[in-house]
CSV table of C-alpha atoms in Angstrom, one decimal:
chain,number,residue,atom,x,y,z
A,1,MET,CA,-4.0,-35.7,-29.7
A,2,SER,CA,-2.6,-38.9,-28.3
A,3,ALA,CA,-2.7,-39.8,-24.6
A,4,VAL,CA,1.2,-39.9,-24.6
A,5,THR,CA,1.4,-36.4,-25.8
A,6,GLU,CA,-1.1,-35.2,-23.3
A,7,THR,CA,0.7,-36.9,-20.5
A,8,LYS,CA,4.0,-35.2,-21.5
A,9,ARG,CA,2.2,-31.8,-21.6
A,10,ASP,CA,0.9,-32.4,-18.1
A,11,LYS,CA,4.3,-33.3,-16.8
A,12,THR,CA,5.7,-30.1,-18.4
A,13,ARG,CA,3.0,-28.0,-16.7
A,14,LEU,CA,3.8,-29.6,-13.4
A,15,MET,CA,7.5,-29.0,-13.8
A,16,LEU,CA,6.9,-25.4,-14.6
A,17,LEU,CA,4.6,-24.9,-11.7
A,18,ALA,CA,6.8,-26.8,-9.2
A,19,PRO,CA,9.3,-24.0,-8.3
A,20,GLY,CA,6.5,-21.5,-7.7
A,21,VAL,CA,4.4,-23.8,-5.6
A,22,ILE,CA,7.4,-24.9,-3.5
A,23,TRP,CA,8.4,-21.3,-3.0
A,24,MET,CA,4.8,-20.4,-1.9
A,25,LEU,CA,4.7,-23.3,0.5
A,26,LEU,CA,8.0,-22.6,2.1
A,27,PHE,CA,8.0,-18.8,2.3
A,28,LEU,CA,4.3,-17.9,2.4
A,29,ILE,CA,2.0,-20.7,3.6
A,30,ALA,CA,4.3,-22.3,6.1
A,31,PRO,CA,5.3,-19.0,7.8
A,32,ILE,CA,1.6,-17.9,8.0
A,33,LEU,CA,0.6,-21.2,9.6
A,34,MET,CA,3.5,-20.9,12.0
A,35,ILE,CA,2.4,-17.4,13.0
A,36,VAL,CA,-1.2,-18.5,13.6
A,37,TYR,CA,0.1,-21.4,15.7
A,38,VAL,CA,2.5,-19.2,17.8
A,39,SER,CA,-0.3,-16.7,18.4
A,40,PHE,CA,-2.0,-19.3,20.7
A,41,TRP,CA,1.2,-20.1,22.7
A,42,THR,CA,1.4,-19.2,26.4
A,43,GLN,CA,3.4,-16.0,26.9
A,44,THR,CA,4.8,-14.9,30.2
A,45,THR,CA,7.0,-11.9,31.0
A,46,PHE,CA,10.2,-13.8,30.6
A,47,SER,CA,9.3,-17.0,28.6
A,48,ILE,CA,7.0,-18.6,26.1
A,49,ASN,CA,5.9,-22.2,25.8
A,50,SER,CA,3.8,-24.1,23.3
A,51,THR,CA,0.8,-24.7,25.6
A,52,LEU,CA,-2.2,-23.4,23.6
A,53,THR,CA,-4.2,-20.6,25.1
A,54,LEU,CA,-6.4,-17.6,24.0
A,55,GLU,CA,-4.7,-15.3,26.5
A,56,SER,CA,-2.8,-13.2,23.9
A,57,TRP,CA,-5.9,-12.7,21.8
A,58,ARG,CA,-7.9,-11.6,24.9
A,59,ASN,CA,-5.1,-9.2,25.8
A,60,PHE,CA,-5.2,-7.7,22.3
A,61,PHE,CA,-9.0,-7.1,22.1
A,62,GLY,CA,-9.1,-6.1,25.8
A,63,SER,CA,-6.5,-3.4,25.5
A,64,GLU,CA,-7.6,0.1,24.4
A,65,ALA,CA,-4.0,0.7,23.2
A,66,TYR,CA,-4.0,-2.3,20.8
A,67,VAL,CA,-7.6,-1.8,19.5
A,68,GLY,CA,-6.8,1.9,19.2
A,69,ALA,CA,-3.8,1.1,17.0
A,70,LEU,CA,-6.1,-1.1,14.8
A,71,TRP,CA,-8.5,1.8,14.2
A,72,THR,CA,-5.6,4.2,13.7
A,73,THR,CA,-4.1,1.9,11.1
A,74,LEU,CA,-7.4,1.7,9.3
A,75,LYS,CA,-7.9,5.5,9.4
A,76,MET,CA,-4.4,6.2,8.1
A,77,TRP,CA,-4.8,3.6,5.4
A,78,LEU,CA,-8.1,5.2,4.2
A,79,ILE,CA,-6.6,8.8,4.3
A,80,VAL,CA,-3.3,7.9,2.5
A,81,LEU,CA,-5.2,5.7,-0.1
A,82,SER,CA,-7.5,8.7,-0.8
A,83,ALA,CA,-4.6,11.2,-1.0
A,84,THR,CA,-2.5,9.0,-3.3
A,85,PHE,CA,-5.6,8.6,-5.6
A,86,LEU,CA,-6.5,12.3,-5.7
A,87,ILE,CA,-2.9,13.3,-6.3
A,88,GLY,CA,-1.9,10.3,-8.5
A,89,TYR,CA,-4.8,10.1,-10.9
A,90,PRO,CA,-4.4,13.6,-12.4
A,91,ALA,CA,-0.7,13.0,-12.8
A,92,ALA,CA,-1.3,9.6,-14.4
A,93,LEU,CA,-4.0,11.2,-16.7
A,94,TYR,CA,-1.5,13.7,-18.0
A,95,ILE,CA,1.3,11.2,-18.5
A,96,GLY,CA,-0.8,8.3,-19.9
A,97,LEU,CA,-3.3,10.1,-22.0
A,98,LEU,CA,-2.6,13.8,-22.6
A,99,VAL,CA,1.1,13.5,-23.5
A,100,LYS,CA,1.2,12.5,-27.1
A,101,ASN,CA,4.9,11.8,-27.4
A,102,GLN,CA,5.7,8.4,-26.0
A,103,THR,CA,9.3,9.3,-25.2
A,104,ILE,CA,8.3,12.3,-23.1
A,105,ALA,CA,5.7,10.1,-21.3
A,106,THR,CA,8.4,7.6,-20.5
A,107,VAL,CA,10.7,10.3,-19.2
A,108,LEU,CA,8.0,11.7,-17.0
A,109,LEU,CA,7.4,8.2,-15.5
A,110,VAL,CA,11.1,7.9,-14.9
A,111,LEU,CA,11.1,11.2,-13.1
A,112,CYS,CA,8.4,9.9,-10.8
A,113,VAL,CA,10.6,7.0,-9.6
A,114,ILE,CA,13.8,9.1,-9.2
A,115,PRO,CA,13.2,9.4,-5.4
A,116,PHE,CA,13.5,5.6,-5.2
A,117,TRP,CA,17.2,5.9,-6.2
A,118,THR,CA,17.7,6.8,-2.5
A,119,SER,CA,17.0,4.5,0.4
A,120,PHE,CA,13.5,4.4,2.0
A,121,LEU,CA,14.8,5.6,5.4
A,122,ILE,CA,16.5,8.7,3.8
A,123,ARG,CA,13.3,9.6,2.0
A,124,VAL,CA,11.4,9.4,5.3
A,125,LEU,CA,13.9,11.3,7.4
A,126,ALA,CA,14.2,14.0,4.7
A,127,TRP,CA,10.8,15.2,5.7
A,128,ARG,CA,12.0,16.2,9.2
A,129,PRO,CA,13.9,19.4,8.1
A,130,MET,CA,11.0,20.2,5.8
A,131,LEU,CA,8.2,19.9,8.3
A,132,GLY,CA,9.9,20.9,11.6
A,133,LYS,CA,9.0,24.0,13.6
A,134,GLU,CA,12.0,25.7,12.0
A,135,GLY,CA,11.8,23.7,8.8
A,136,ALA,CA,11.7,24.8,5.2
A,137,ILE,CA,7.8,25.0,4.9
A,138,ASN,CA,7.4,27.1,8.0
A,139,ILE,CA,10.2,29.5,6.9
A,140,ILE,CA,8.7,29.9,3.5
A,141,LEU,CA,5.2,30.5,4.9
A,142,GLN,CA,6.6,33.1,7.3
A,143,LYS,CA,8.6,34.8,4.6
A,144,LEU,CA,5.5,35.1,2.4
A,145,GLY,CA,3.6,36.6,5.4
A,146,LEU,CA,1.0,33.8,5.4
A,147,ILE,CA,1.7,32.9,9.0
A,148,ASP,CA,3.1,34.7,12.1
A,149,THR,CA,4.2,31.8,14.2
A,150,PRO,CA,5.4,28.4,13.0
A,151,ILE,CA,2.9,25.6,12.5
A,152,GLU,CA,3.8,23.0,15.0
A,153,VAL,CA,1.4,20.3,13.8
A,154,LEU,CA,3.4,19.7,10.7
A,155,LEU,CA,5.8,17.4,12.5
A,156,PHE,CA,5.4,14.7,15.1
A,157,SER,CA,1.7,14.3,14.3
A,158,GLU,CA,-0.7,12.2,12.2
A,159,LEU,CA,-0.4,14.9,9.5
A,160,SER,CA,3.3,14.4,9.2
A,161,VAL,CA,2.8,10.6,8.8
A,162,ILE,CA,0.1,11.2,6.2
A,163,ILE,CA,2.3,13.6,4.2
A,164,GLY,CA,5.3,11.2,4.4
A,165,MET,CA,3.4,8.1,3.3
A,166,THR,CA,1.5,10.0,0.5
A,167,GLN,CA,4.8,11.2,-1.0
A,168,ILE,CA,6.5,7.8,-0.7
A,169,TYR,CA,3.6,5.7,-2.1
A,170,VAL,CA,1.9,8.0,-4.6
A,171,VAL,CA,4.1,6.7,-7.4
A,172,PHE,CA,2.6,3.2,-6.9
A,173,MET,CA,-0.8,4.7,-7.8
A,174,VAL,CA,0.5,6.7,-10.8
A,175,GLY,CA,2.3,3.9,-12.6
A,176,PRO,CA,-0.6,1.3,-13.0
A,177,ILE,CA,-3.1,4.0,-13.8
A,178,ALA,CA,-0.8,5.6,-16.4
A,179,PHE,CA,-0.3,2.2,-17.9
A,180,MET,CA,-4.0,1.5,-18.3
A,181,LEU,CA,-4.7,5.0,-19.7
A,182,GLY,CA,-1.9,4.5,-22.2
A,183,ARG,CA,-3.8,1.4,-23.6
A,184,ILE,CA,-7.0,3.3,-24.3
A,185,ASP,CA,-7.8,3.5,-28.0
A,186,ARG,CA,-7.7,7.2,-28.9
A,187,ASN,CA,-10.2,6.6,-31.7
A,188,ILE,CA,-12.9,5.9,-29.1
A,189,ILE,CA,-12.3,9.3,-27.5
A,190,GLU,CA,-12.2,11.0,-30.9
A,191,ALA,CA,-15.5,9.4,-31.8
A,192,ALA,CA,-17.1,10.5,-28.6
A,193,ARG,CA,-15.8,14.0,-29.2
A,194,ASP,CA,-17.2,14.0,-32.8
A,195,LEU,CA,-20.6,13.1,-31.4
A,196,GLY,CA,-20.6,16.2,-29.3
A,197,ALA,CA,-19.5,14.8,-25.9
A,198,GLY,CA,-17.5,17.2,-23.6
A,199,PHE,CA,-14.4,16.2,-21.7
A,200,GLY,CA,-16.3,15.6,-18.5
A,201,ARG,CA,-18.8,13.2,-20.1
A,202,ILE,CA,-16.0,11.4,-22.0
A,203,PHE,CA,-14.0,11.1,-18.8
A,204,TRP,CA,-16.8,9.6,-16.7
A,205,LYS,CA,-18.2,7.4,-19.5
A,206,ILE,CA,-15.0,6.2,-21.2
A,207,ILE,CA,-11.7,7.2,-19.6
A,208,PHE,CA,-12.4,6.4,-15.9
A,209,PRO,CA,-14.1,3.0,-16.4
A,210,LEU,CA,-11.3,1.9,-18.7
A,211,SER,CA,-8.7,3.0,-16.2
A,212,LEU,CA,-10.3,1.2,-13.3
A,213,PRO,CA,-8.0,-1.9,-13.5
A,214,GLY,CA,-5.0,0.4,-13.0
A,215,VAL,CA,-6.8,2.2,-10.1
A,216,VAL,CA,-7.4,-1.2,-8.5
A,217,VAL,CA,-3.8,-2.4,-9.0
A,218,GLY,CA,-2.5,0.9,-7.6
A,219,ALA,CA,-4.9,0.7,-4.6
A,220,ILE,CA,-3.7,-2.8,-3.8
A,221,PHE,CA,0.0,-1.8,-4.0
A,222,VAL,CA,-0.6,1.3,-1.7
A,223,SER,CA,-2.9,-0.7,0.7
A,224,VAL,CA,-0.4,-3.5,1.2
A,225,MET,CA,2.4,-1.2,1.9
A,226,VAL,CA,0.5,1.3,4.1
A,227,LEU,CA,-1.2,-1.3,6.3
A,228,GLY,CA,2.2,-2.9,7.0
A,229,GLU,CA,3.9,0.4,7.7
A,230,PHE,CA,5.9,1.1,10.8
A,231,ALA,CA,9.1,3.1,9.8
A,232,THR,CA,7.3,6.3,8.6
A,233,SER,CA,5.1,6.7,11.7
A,234,GLY,CA,8.1,5.9,14.0
A,235,ALA,CA,10.3,8.6,12.3
A,236,LEU,CA,7.8,11.3,11.7
A,237,SER,CA,5.4,11.0,14.5
A,238,GLY,CA,7.8,10.7,17.4
A,239,ARG,CA,5.9,7.5,18.4
A,240,LYS,CA,2.7,9.5,18.8
A,241,VAL,CA,1.0,7.5,16.0
A,242,ASN,CA,0.9,3.8,16.9
A,243,LEU,CA,0.2,1.5,14.0
A,244,LEU,CA,-0.2,-2.3,14.0
A,245,GLY,CA,3.3,-2.5,12.4
A,246,ASN,CA,4.8,-0.5,15.3
A,247,ILE,CA,3.2,-3.0,17.8
A,248,ILE,CA,4.8,-5.9,16.0
A,249,VAL,CA,8.2,-4.3,16.1
A,250,THR,CA,7.8,-3.4,19.8
A,251,GLN,CA,6.6,-6.9,20.7
A,252,VAL,CA,9.3,-8.7,18.8
A,253,GLY,CA,11.9,-6.4,20.4
A,254,SER,CA,10.5,-7.5,23.8
A,255,LEU,CA,10.6,-11.1,22.7
A,256,LYS,CA,6.8,-11.3,23.2
A,257,TRP,CA,6.3,-13.6,20.2
A,258,ALA,CA,2.7,-14.6,21.0
A,259,MET,CA,1.4,-11.0,21.0
A,260,ALA,CA,3.4,-10.1,17.9
A,261,SER,CA,1.9,-13.2,16.2
A,262,VAL,CA,-1.6,-12.1,17.2
A,263,VAL,CA,-1.1,-8.7,15.6
A,264,GLY,CA,0.5,-10.4,12.5
A,265,VAL,CA,-2.5,-12.6,12.0
A,266,ILE,CA,-4.9,-9.7,12.4
A,267,LEU,CA,-2.8,-7.7,9.9
A,268,THR,CA,-2.8,-10.6,7.4
A,269,VAL,CA,-6.5,-11.1,7.6
A,270,LEU,CA,-7.0,-7.3,7.2
A,271,LEU,CA,-4.8,-7.3,4.1
A,272,GLY,CA,-6.7,-10.4,2.7
A,273,ILE,CA,-10.1,-8.6,3.1
A,274,VAL,CA,-8.8,-5.4,1.5
A,275,VAL,CA,-7.2,-7.1,-1.5
A,276,ALA,CA,-10.3,-9.4,-2.0
A,277,GLY,CA,-12.5,-6.4,-1.8
A,278,PHE,CA,-10.6,-4.5,-4.5
A,279,LEU,CA,-10.4,-7.6,-6.7
A,280,ARG,CA,-14.2,-7.7,-6.7
A,281,ILE,CA,-14.4,-4.3,-8.4
A,282,VAL,CA,-12.9,-5.5,-11.6
A,283,ASP,CA,-11.8,-8.8,-13.1
A,284,LEU,CA,-8.1,-8.1,-13.4
A,285,LYS,CA,-7.4,-11.5,-15.1
A,286,ARG,CA,-9.7,-10.4,-18.0
A,287,GLU,CA,-8.7,-6.7,-18.1
A,288,LEU,CA,-5.0,-7.1,-18.0
């Protein structure tokens, strides 16, 4: 291959990469650097200036409310991530592996995303009449004679936020896992079955390891969205559950840009650690 041809190929690669690189620099790298910079600005009650200080960082880590919100965010993330996996994996297993007809599998996946035809806020608020003291769930349980008095903890609590987030984000776990399960060669499973392996052994030795890339992708999707959440907790907890996302909204509303930036930086670092941790489980570049 001549040097001229190689040079032309290099130029073509650079031209193809340029739009993506420019987009990343303008809308990802530059905003993050700006947020880090603003987090060190001096914030007073009514003004902010570019004099650098650690005061906002000290205020965050010295406040029980802010540190408590950090731990609450981590706790809610772990619970919702576990719930979406426990609910999503069996559904994905059925759609991706057990349904033989590809058309039916596609229809089932479409049914999973039907709730997304309505807006996010409507889906969140729809849980209020379901979970309320006089809501549908309490009425059904009372009609069945399972409870005598309404269960109050269903709404305006951590439980309501967990239920809402799990319902909203479980589909992001189902999709990638079902996709990976659909790629498994059925001949491998048949061979294992012919050798006398039961379903449990086949699942742990073949099916689950081969579906791990889908689990990791689903976990990343769910984690990114749950860690940045603020609307579901605001609507379903009555402001009783304070997440990092809620603090950012509150601080921006009060024009306290320095503290909002501190929380934004912490959230970004947290997301980076979580995503990097999941990517160490499997080599997605090789598996996908």
